[in-house]
Amino acid sequence: MADEIVRCDACPVLCRIRPGKVGACDRYANEGGLLVRVDPLVITERAETRVPFLEDAAPWDGSLVRTQRFVTGIGAGTTYPDYKPAPFIVASEVHGVDMVTVVSEGIFSYCGLKVKIDTDRYLGPEQAAVRTDGEQIGHVTTAEYGSQMLSLGGVRHLTGGSKREGNVTCQALLALCNRAPVEVTVDGGAAVTLQAGAAPIVNGVQEERMRVGCGSAAIGIFARQWSGHADEVIVVDDHITGVLTEHQAGRFLDMAPAGIRVRGRRSTPGRYFQVAEPGSGWGGTDVVDPLEIIEKIDPKIAWPGLRLLMVSTTGEDAGWYVLDEKLRPQPLPMPAAITAAVERIAENCEPALTTVLFMGGAGGSLRAGVTENPVRLTRSVKEALTRVTCGGAPVYVWPGGGITLMVDVTRMPERAFGYVPTPALVAPIEFTLRRADYEALGGYRDRIRPLAEVLAGTRLERRARDEANPWPVLPPEPLEQDA
Ligand code: SF4
């Protein structure tokens, strides 16, 4: 263009970039009149310590270690409009099988995060708005076992609200995907600092433990260890509070009924719902003094001297009481055996973490970048002929139509994500399959380049692979007709 301005056509924004400047996403620049991708192409490497005997046609160079390399989508660039082939279509050979990896940075307008927060503490009511910078970026969704869950982003927050809502959502998602901390507030609930792979911070307090189970599960797990040391144990839990002597576990151990009735709705023997309001107190309730959940003590059943342990699902809160002559619980120092049993609960808790799963749908440019007949790619993924990875990390592909995937961002290389101001997230994605399968699904044969050529002609950044991830370039199991 005039004055050496270049137009970037890697996304619908179509930036006009002046010499020495970068485009709106900071990913592309004008270098001397040429459009260049600012960041290097990231490749991951692994050392194969056993060089196969007589496997290669090339003469053996004497090395006992061979390095395998995988081209990730990080720094690969994007394609727009959709019909263009992906930036890199890389040929490699693994264990005598010709493989192809189609590499791209996908622009995900349809994407969001599923955030799992290991805490009992109440974050806010289900469906409540989750906000950053005053804008709603998601909502509280169904709690899971020992964890509170958030659903963040999604196309409605990115595109369906105000421009500011879309941009704030996009930046929050980007930061979380790149493992940076983000503070969110929940309407009618808590302020939470989220960071992938780190402990959540709820209202300024760092969470330490993920509970061993609900109140009923804790009763079942530890009943035998309490039996003989306590006459009653009540495990306080926002969802299912457990009462040992009523519970099947206590009955199996022939424990005498203690006559202590907790408030709330009795579900089944020894299992009570709604003993308190949710909160940041004992076991995710608003309880500060556990005795307040005791509705009554039956004088026909209970007895003076009855030993009562009240404990939360993480063992973080615990109290030891003995009933006096008037059957009133009196706090006393905890005996050593009970202290050990409470510590056993804590020992069985896992470290509380925040887990961030990126979820997105492979759309037009991604599928058309692989083949002119995108439905064949979708089928190939469903038939497990094509392996999908994000930055080399394994993904879960949802059953049903399309290519809707989820990936744990901590298994991806750091700083793997970018954005474009449409707004949308940019994430690396790779499709790996046998070359024969690639050609059969209508792939861009004339764009396939040998790995060595890609590595030689591109600015690279080498990163060690995450050893927990399977190596992405492995041939699929032989097909029936191949056998
Ligand atoms: S936002 Fe980035 S990718 Fe999109 S046109 Fe501008 S420079 Fe290119």
Coordinates of C-alpha atoms and ligand atoms in Angstrom, one line a residue:
M1 CA 0.0 0.0 0.0
A2 CA 1.0 3.7 -0.2
D3 CA 3.8 4.9 2.2
E4 CA 4.7 1.3 2.8
I5 CA 1.7 0.8 5.0
V6 CA 0.8 -2.9 4.9
R7 CA -2.6 -4.3 5.4
C8 CA -2.8 -7.4 7.7
D9 CA -5.3 -9.8 6.5
A10 CA -4.8 -12.4 9.2
C11 CA -8.2 -11.5 10.9
P12 CA -11.3 -9.6 10.0
V13 CA -10.0 -6.4 11.6
L14 CA -7.7 -5.9 8.6
C15 CA -5.3 -3.5 10.3
R16 CA -3.3 -1.0 8.2
I17 CA 0.1 -1.1 9.8
R18 CA 2.7 1.7 9.4
P19 CA 6.4 0.8 9.0
G20 CA 7.9 -0.2 12.4
K21 CA 4.5 -0.5 14.0
V22 CA 2.4 -3.4 15.1
G23 CA -1.3 -4.2 14.5
A24 CA -4.1 -3.9 17.0
C25 CA -3.4 -7.4 18.5
D26 CA 0.4 -6.9 18.8
R27 CA 0.9 -10.1 16.9
Y28 CA 1.7 -8.7 13.5
A29 CA 4.1 -5.9 12.5
N30 CA 5.3 -4.0 9.5
E31 CA 9.0 -4.6 9.1
G32 CA 10.4 -2.7 6.2
G33 CA 7.1 -3.0 4.3
L34 CA 6.7 -6.6 5.0
L35 CA 4.0 -8.1 7.2
V36 CA 5.6 -10.3 9.8
R37 CA 4.4 -12.3 12.8
V38 CA 6.1 -10.7 15.8
D39 CA 6.5 -13.8 18.0
P40 CA 8.7 -16.7 17.0
L41 CA 7.1 -20.1 16.1
V42 CA 7.2 -22.3 19.2
I43 CA 8.4 -25.8 18.8
T44 CA 8.6 -28.4 21.5
E45 CA 11.2 -31.1 21.7
R46 CA 11.8 -34.4 23.2
A47 CA 14.9 -36.6 23.3
E48 CA 14.4 -40.1 22.2
T49 CA 17.2 -42.0 23.9
R50 CA 17.1 -45.1 21.8
V51 CA 18.0 -44.7 18.2
P52 CA 16.2 -47.5 16.3
F53 CA 18.5 -50.0 14.6
L54 CA 18.4 -49.8 10.8
E55 CA 15.2 -47.8 10.9
D56 CA 16.4 -44.8 9.0
A57 CA 17.6 -44.7 5.4
A58 CA 20.1 -42.0 6.5
P59 CA 23.4 -43.2 7.8
W60 CA 23.7 -43.3 11.6
D61 CA 25.7 -40.3 12.9
G62 CA 26.8 -42.1 16.0
S63 CA 24.5 -40.2 18.3
L64 CA 22.6 -42.2 20.9
V65 CA 20.0 -39.5 21.4
R66 CA 17.7 -38.4 18.7
T67 CA 15.6 -35.2 19.2
Q68 CA 12.0 -35.2 17.9
R69 CA 10.4 -31.8 17.2
F70 CA 6.8 -30.7 17.1
V71 CA 5.7 -27.5 15.5
T72 CA 3.0 -25.9 17.7
G73 CA 0.5 -23.3 16.7
I74 CA 2.1 -20.7 19.0
G75 CA 3.4 -18.0 16.8
A76 CA 2.2 -19.8 13.6
G77 CA -0.2 -17.0 12.6
T78 CA -3.8 -17.1 11.5
T79 CA -5.5 -17.2 8.1
Y80 CA -8.4 -15.1 7.0
P81 CA -10.7 -15.3 5.1
D82 CA -11.3 -18.9 5.9
Y83 CA -10.5 -20.7 2.7
K84 CA -6.8 -20.1 2.9
P85 CA -4.7 -23.1 3.9
A86 CA -3.3 -23.1 7.4
P87 CA 0.1 -21.3 7.9
F88 CA 2.1 -24.5 8.3
I89 CA 1.3 -28.0 7.0
V90 CA 4.2 -30.0 8.2
A91 CA 5.3 -33.5 7.0
S92 CA 7.3 -35.7 9.4
E93 CA 8.0 -39.3 9.7
V94 CA 7.5 -41.3 12.9
H95 CA 8.4 -44.9 13.3
G96 CA 8.3 -45.3 9.6
V97 CA 4.9 -43.7 9.1
D98 CA 4.5 -40.5 7.1
M99 CA 2.6 -38.0 9.2
V100 CA 1.2 -34.5 8.6
T101 CA 0.5 -31.8 11.2
V102 CA -1.7 -28.9 10.2
V103 CA -0.6 -26.0 12.4
S104 CA -2.5 -22.7 13.0
E105 CA -3.4 -20.1 15.6
G106 CA -7.1 -20.3 15.7
I107 CA -9.3 -17.3 16.2
F108 CA -12.0 -18.4 18.6
S109 CA -15.1 -16.2 18.7
Y110 CA -16.9 -19.1 20.3
C111 CA -14.9 -19.9 23.4
G112 CA -14.9 -19.7 27.1
L113 CA -13.5 -21.2 30.3
K114 CA -14.7 -23.7 32.7
V115 CA -13.1 -22.9 36.1
K116 CA -13.0 -25.4 38.9
I117 CA -12.2 -23.9 42.3
D118 CA -11.4 -26.3 45.0
T119 CA -13.1 -24.8 48.0
D120 CA -16.1 -25.4 50.3
R121 CA -16.5 -21.7 50.8
Y122 CA -19.6 -20.1 49.3
L123 CA -18.8 -18.0 46.3
G124 CA -22.3 -17.0 45.4
P125 CA -25.6 -18.3 44.3
E126 CA -25.8 -20.6 41.2
Q127 CA -26.4 -18.5 38.1
A128 CA -25.1 -15.3 39.8
A129 CA -23.1 -12.9 37.6
V130 CA -19.3 -13.1 37.7
R131 CA -17.7 -9.7 37.1
T132 CA -14.4 -8.2 36.3
D133 CA -14.0 -4.4 36.1
G134 CA -17.8 -4.1 36.6
E135 CA -18.6 -6.1 33.5
Q136 CA -20.3 -9.5 33.6
I137 CA -17.9 -12.0 32.1
G138 CA -19.7 -15.2 33.2
H139 CA -21.7 -16.9 35.9
V140 CA -21.6 -19.4 38.8
T141 CA -22.6 -22.8 37.5
T142 CA -23.3 -26.1 39.2
A143 CA -21.0 -27.0 42.0
E144 CA -19.1 -30.2 41.8
Y145 CA -17.7 -32.6 44.5
G146 CA -15.6 -30.4 46.7
S147 CA -15.3 -27.6 44.1
Q148 CA -17.2 -24.5 43.1
M149 CA -17.5 -24.0 39.3
L150 CA -17.6 -20.9 37.1
S151 CA -18.5 -20.7 33.5
L152 CA -16.7 -17.7 32.0
G153 CA -16.7 -16.0 28.5
G154 CA -18.7 -17.5 25.7
V155 CA -19.9 -15.9 22.6
R156 CA -22.7 -13.9 24.3
H157 CA -20.3 -12.0 26.6
L158 CA -17.8 -11.6 23.8
T159 CA -20.3 -10.3 21.2
G160 CA -23.8 -10.0 22.6
G161 CA -23.3 -7.2 25.1
S162 CA -21.6 -3.8 24.9
K163 CA -18.3 -3.3 23.3
R164 CA -16.7 -2.8 26.7
E165 CA -18.2 -6.0 28.0
G166 CA -16.7 -7.9 25.1
N167 CA -13.3 -6.4 25.6
V168 CA -13.2 -6.9 29.3
T169 CA -14.3 -10.5 28.9
C170 CA -11.7 -11.1 26.3
Q171 CA -8.9 -9.7 28.4
A172 CA -10.0 -11.6 31.5
L173 CA -10.1 -14.9 29.5
L174 CA -6.7 -14.1 27.9
A175 CA -5.1 -13.5 31.3
L176 CA -6.5 -16.7 32.8
C177 CA -5.5 -18.7 29.8
N178 CA -2.0 -17.4 30.1
R179 CA -2.0 -18.3 33.8
A180 CA -2.1 -14.8 35.1
P181 CA -4.2 -14.0 38.3
V182 CA -7.5 -12.3 37.7
E183 CA -9.8 -11.0 40.5
V184 CA -13.5 -11.5 39.9
T185 CA -16.5 -10.7 42.1
V186 CA -19.7 -12.7 42.3
D187 CA -23.0 -10.8 42.7
G188 CA -24.3 -11.5 46.2
G189 CA -21.1 -13.5 46.9
A190 CA -17.4 -13.4 47.3
A191 CA -14.4 -11.7 45.7
V192 CA -12.1 -14.4 44.3
T193 CA -8.6 -14.3 42.8
L194 CA -8.3 -17.0 40.2
Q195 CA -5.1 -18.3 38.7
A196 CA -4.7 -21.5 36.8
G197 CA -2.7 -24.0 38.8
A198 CA -2.7 -21.8 42.0
A199 CA -4.7 -21.9 45.2
P200 CA -7.8 -19.8 45.0
I201 CA -8.0 -16.7 47.2
V202 CA -11.6 -16.1 48.5
N203 CA -12.3 -12.8 50.1
G204 CA -8.5 -12.3 50.7
V205 CA -8.0 -15.7 52.3
Q206 CA -5.9 -18.2 50.4
E207 CA -7.7 -21.6 50.3
E208 CA -5.5 -24.5 51.4
R209 CA -7.4 -27.7 51.4
M210 CA -9.9 -29.4 49.2
R211 CA -12.3 -31.4 51.4
V212 CA -12.0 -35.2 51.5
G213 CA -15.7 -35.6 50.8
C214 CA -19.1 -34.4 51.9
G215 CA -20.2 -34.7 55.5
S216 CA -21.7 -38.1 54.9
A217 CA -18.7 -39.4 53.0
A218 CA -16.4 -38.2 55.8
I219 CA -18.5 -40.1 58.3
G220 CA -18.3 -43.2 56.3
I221 CA -14.5 -42.9 55.7
F222 CA -13.5 -42.2 59.3
A223 CA -16.2 -43.9 61.3
R224 CA -14.0 -46.8 62.5
Q225 CA -11.3 -44.4 63.6
W226 CA -13.7 -42.4 65.8
S227 CA -15.5 -45.4 67.2
G228 CA -14.5 -45.9 70.8
H229 CA -13.1 -42.4 71.2
A230 CA -16.3 -40.4 70.7
D231 CA -20.0 -41.1 71.3
E232 CA -21.1 -38.9 68.5
V233 CA -19.5 -37.1 65.6
I234 CA -21.2 -34.5 63.5
V235 CA -19.5 -33.4 60.3
V236 CA -20.7 -30.0 59.3
D237 CA -21.3 -29.5 55.6
D238 CA -23.3 -27.0 53.6
H239 CA -24.7 -29.8 51.4
I240 CA -24.8 -33.1 53.4
T241 CA -24.1 -32.9 57.1
G242 CA -23.3 -36.3 58.6
V243 CA -24.3 -37.6 62.1
L244 CA -22.3 -40.7 63.0
T245 CA -24.6 -42.7 65.3
E246 CA -27.6 -42.3 63.0
H247 CA -25.5 -43.0 59.9
Q248 CA -25.3 -46.5 58.4
A249 CA -21.6 -46.4 59.3
G250 CA -22.3 -45.9 63.0
R251 CA -25.0 -48.6 63.0
F252 CA -22.6 -51.1 61.4
L253 CA -20.2 -50.4 64.2
D254 CA -23.0 -50.9 66.8
M255 CA -22.8 -47.4 68.1
A256 CA -25.6 -46.4 70.5
P257 CA -27.8 -43.6 69.4
A258 CA -26.7 -40.3 71.0
G259 CA -30.1 -38.5 70.7
I260 CA -28.5 -35.3 69.3
R261 CA -30.7 -34.0 66.5
V262 CA -29.3 -31.4 64.1
R263 CA -31.5 -28.9 62.3
G264 CA -32.2 -29.0 58.6
R265 CA -33.9 -31.6 56.4
R266 CA -33.2 -35.2 57.1
S267 CA -32.6 -37.0 53.8
T268 CA -31.7 -40.5 54.9
P269 CA -30.5 -41.7 58.3
G270 CA -27.5 -39.6 59.5
R271 CA -27.6 -37.4 56.4
Y272 CA -29.0 -33.8 56.7
F273 CA -29.5 -31.1 54.1
Q274 CA -29.7 -27.4 54.7
V275 CA -28.4 -27.3 58.3
A276 CA -27.4 -23.7 57.7
E277 CA -27.0 -21.0 55.1
P278 CA -24.0 -21.2 52.8
G279 CA -21.1 -19.0 53.8
S280 CA -17.4 -18.9 54.7
G281 CA -17.8 -20.7 58.0
W282 CA -17.6 -24.4 58.9
G283 CA -17.9 -26.7 55.9
G284 CA -19.0 -24.0 53.5
T285 CA -21.9 -22.9 55.8
D286 CA -22.3 -19.6 57.6
V287 CA -21.8 -21.4 60.9
V288 CA -19.2 -19.9 63.2
D289 CA -20.4 -21.7 66.4
P290 CA -21.1 -25.4 65.5
L291 CA -23.5 -25.8 68.4
E292 CA -26.0 -23.6 66.7
I293 CA -26.9 -26.4 64.3
I294 CA -28.0 -28.7 67.2
E295 CA -31.8 -28.5 67.3
K296 CA -32.4 -30.6 70.4
I297 CA -30.8 -33.2 72.6
D298 CA -33.2 -35.9 73.6
P299 CA -33.0 -36.5 77.4
K300 CA -34.4 -40.0 77.0
I301 CA -31.4 -41.0 74.8
A302 CA -28.4 -38.8 75.5
W303 CA -26.5 -39.0 78.8
P304 CA -24.2 -36.8 80.9
G305 CA -20.6 -37.4 79.9
L306 CA -21.5 -38.1 76.3
R307 CA -18.5 -37.2 74.1
L308 CA -19.2 -35.2 71.0
L309 CA -16.9 -34.2 68.2
M310 CA -18.0 -31.5 65.8
V311 CA -15.8 -31.1 62.7
S312 CA -15.8 -29.6 59.3
T313 CA -15.3 -31.5 56.0
T314 CA -11.6 -30.4 55.8
G315 CA -10.8 -30.8 59.5
E316 CA -9.9 -27.1 59.5
D317 CA -12.6 -26.5 62.1
A318 CA -13.2 -28.9 65.0
G319 CA -14.6 -28.8 68.5
W320 CA -14.7 -31.3 71.3
Y321 CA -17.6 -31.3 73.8
V322 CA -18.8 -33.3 76.7
L323 CA -22.5 -33.2 77.9
D324 CA -22.8 -31.9 81.5
E325 CA -25.5 -33.0 84.0
K326 CA -28.1 -30.9 82.2
L327 CA -27.0 -32.4 78.8
R328 CA -25.5 -29.1 77.7
P329 CA -22.4 -29.5 75.5
Q330 CA -19.4 -28.1 77.3
P331 CA -16.1 -27.4 75.4
L332 CA -13.1 -29.3 76.7
P333 CA -9.5 -29.8 75.4
M334 CA -9.5 -32.4 72.6
P335 CA -8.0 -35.8 73.6
A336 CA -5.0 -37.0 71.6
A337 CA -6.8 -39.7 69.8
I338 CA -9.5 -37.3 68.6
T339 CA -6.8 -34.7 67.6
A340 CA -5.1 -37.5 65.5
A341 CA -8.5 -38.4 63.9
V342 CA -9.1 -34.7 63.0
E343 CA -5.6 -34.5 61.6
R344 CA -6.3 -37.6 59.5
I345 CA -9.2 -35.7 57.8
A346 CA -6.8 -32.8 57.0
E347 CA -4.2 -35.3 55.8
N348 CA -6.7 -36.7 53.3
C349 CA -7.5 -33.3 51.8
E350 CA -5.7 -32.4 48.7
P351 CA -4.2 -29.0 48.0
A352 CA -6.9 -26.6 46.8
L353 CA -6.3 -25.5 43.2
T354 CA -7.9 -23.4 40.5
T355 CA -8.2 -25.3 37.3
V356 CA -8.9 -23.5 34.0
L357 CA -10.1 -25.4 31.0
F358 CA -10.2 -23.5 27.7
M359 CA -13.2 -24.6 25.7
G360 CA -13.7 -23.6 22.1
G361 CA -15.2 -24.7 18.8
A362 CA -12.9 -25.1 15.7
G363 CA -14.6 -22.9 13.3
G364 CA -14.4 -21.9 9.7
S365 CA -10.8 -20.8 9.2
L366 CA -9.5 -23.8 11.2
R367 CA -11.3 -26.5 9.4
A368 CA -11.1 -24.9 6.0
G369 CA -7.4 -24.4 6.7
V370 CA -7.0 -28.1 6.8
T371 CA -9.2 -29.3 3.9
E372 CA -11.5 -27.9 1.3
N373 CA -14.2 -30.3 2.6
P374 CA -14.3 -29.5 6.3
V375 CA -16.8 -32.1 7.3
R376 CA -14.2 -34.8 6.5
L377 CA -11.9 -33.3 9.0
T378 CA -14.7 -33.4 11.6
R379 CA -15.3 -37.1 10.8
S380 CA -11.7 -37.9 10.9
V381 CA -11.4 -36.4 14.4
K382 CA -14.4 -38.4 15.5
E383 CA -12.9 -41.5 14.1
A384 CA -9.7 -40.8 16.0
L385 CA -7.7 -40.7 12.8
T386 CA -6.8 -37.1 13.5
R387 CA -5.3 -36.1 16.8
V388 CA -6.2 -32.6 17.9
T389 CA -3.7 -30.8 20.2
C390 CA -3.4 -27.2 21.5
G391 CA 0.2 -26.2 21.8
G392 CA 1.0 -29.9 21.8
A393 CA -1.2 -30.6 24.8
P394 CA -3.9 -33.2 24.6
V395 CA -7.5 -32.0 24.3
Y396 CA -10.9 -33.6 25.0
V397 CA -13.2 -33.4 22.0
W398 CA -16.8 -33.4 22.8
P399 CA -19.0 -36.1 21.3
G400 CA -21.7 -34.9 18.9
G401 CA -21.3 -32.5 16.0
G402 CA -18.4 -30.1 15.3
I403 CA -15.0 -30.0 16.8
T404 CA -15.7 -28.6 20.3
L405 CA -12.7 -29.1 22.5
M406 CA -11.5 -28.6 26.0
V407 CA -7.9 -28.3 27.2
D408 CA -6.2 -27.7 30.5
V409 CA -4.2 -24.5 30.0
T410 CA -1.5 -25.6 32.5
R411 CA -0.6 -28.4 30.1
M412 CA 0.0 -26.0 27.3
P413 CA 3.2 -24.0 26.9
E414 CA 3.2 -20.7 28.8
R415 CA 1.9 -17.6 27.0
A416 CA 0.2 -19.7 24.4
F417 CA -2.8 -17.5 23.9
G418 CA -3.3 -14.2 22.2
Y419 CA -6.3 -12.1 21.1
V420 CA -7.8 -10.1 18.3
P421 CA -9.9 -7.1 19.0
T422 CA -13.0 -8.4 17.2
P423 CA -12.9 -9.5 20.2
A424 CA -11.9 -13.2 20.2
L425 CA -9.2 -15.3 21.7
V426 CA -6.3 -16.7 19.7
A427 CA -5.2 -20.2 20.6
P428 CA -2.8 -22.6 19.1
I429 CA -4.3 -25.7 17.5
E430 CA -2.7 -28.6 15.6
F431 CA -4.3 -31.5 13.7
T432 CA -2.0 -34.5 13.3
L433 CA -2.8 -37.5 11.1
R434 CA -1.2 -39.9 8.7
R435 CA -0.3 -38.4 5.4
A436 CA -2.4 -40.9 3.5
D437 CA -5.4 -40.0 5.7
Y438 CA -4.7 -36.3 5.1
E439 CA -4.7 -36.7 1.4
A440 CA -7.8 -38.8 1.5
L441 CA -9.8 -36.1 3.3
G442 CA -8.9 -33.5 0.6
G443 CA -6.0 -31.8 2.4
Y444 CA -3.8 -29.3 0.7
R445 CA -1.1 -31.6 -0.7
D446 CA 0.8 -28.9 -2.5
R447 CA 1.2 -27.0 0.8
I448 CA 2.8 -29.8 2.7
R449 CA 6.4 -28.9 3.7
P450 CA 9.0 -31.2 5.3
L451 CA 9.6 -30.5 8.9
A452 CA 13.3 -29.7 8.3
E453 CA 12.3 -27.0 5.8
V454 CA 9.9 -25.4 8.2
L455 CA 12.5 -25.4 11.0
A456 CA 15.2 -24.0 8.7
G457 CA 13.2 -21.1 7.3
T458 CA 11.3 -19.8 10.4
R459 CA 12.3 -17.9 13.5
L460 CA 11.9 -20.4 16.2
E461 CA 11.6 -20.6 20.0
R462 CA 12.4 -24.1 21.4
R463 CA 10.7 -25.2 24.5
A464 CA 11.0 -28.4 26.4
R465 CA 7.8 -30.5 26.2
D466 CA 5.7 -31.1 29.2
E467 CA 6.7 -34.6 30.1
A468 CA 3.1 -35.3 31.3
N469 CA 1.8 -34.9 27.8
P470 CA 1.8 -37.7 25.3
W471 CA 4.0 -37.0 22.3
P472 CA 1.5 -35.5 19.7
V473 CA 2.9 -37.1 16.6
L474 CA 2.1 -40.7 16.8
P475 CA 0.3 -42.7 14.2
P476 CA -3.2 -43.8 15.2
E477 CA -3.8 -47.5 15.7
P478 CA -3.9 -49.4 12.4
L479 CA -7.3 -49.4 10.8
E480 CA -9.0 -52.7 10.4
Q481 CA -8.5 -52.7 6.7
D482 CA -4.8 -52.1 7.2
A483 CA -4.4 -55.1 9.4
Ligands
SF4_1 S1 -5.8 -7.5 14.8 FE1 -3.9 -8.5 14.5 S2 -4.4 -10.3 13.2 FE2 -6.1 -8.8 13.1 S3 -5.6 -7.6 11.3 FE3 -4.8 -6.5 13.0 S4 -2.7 -7.1 13.2 FE4 -3.7 -8.6 11.8

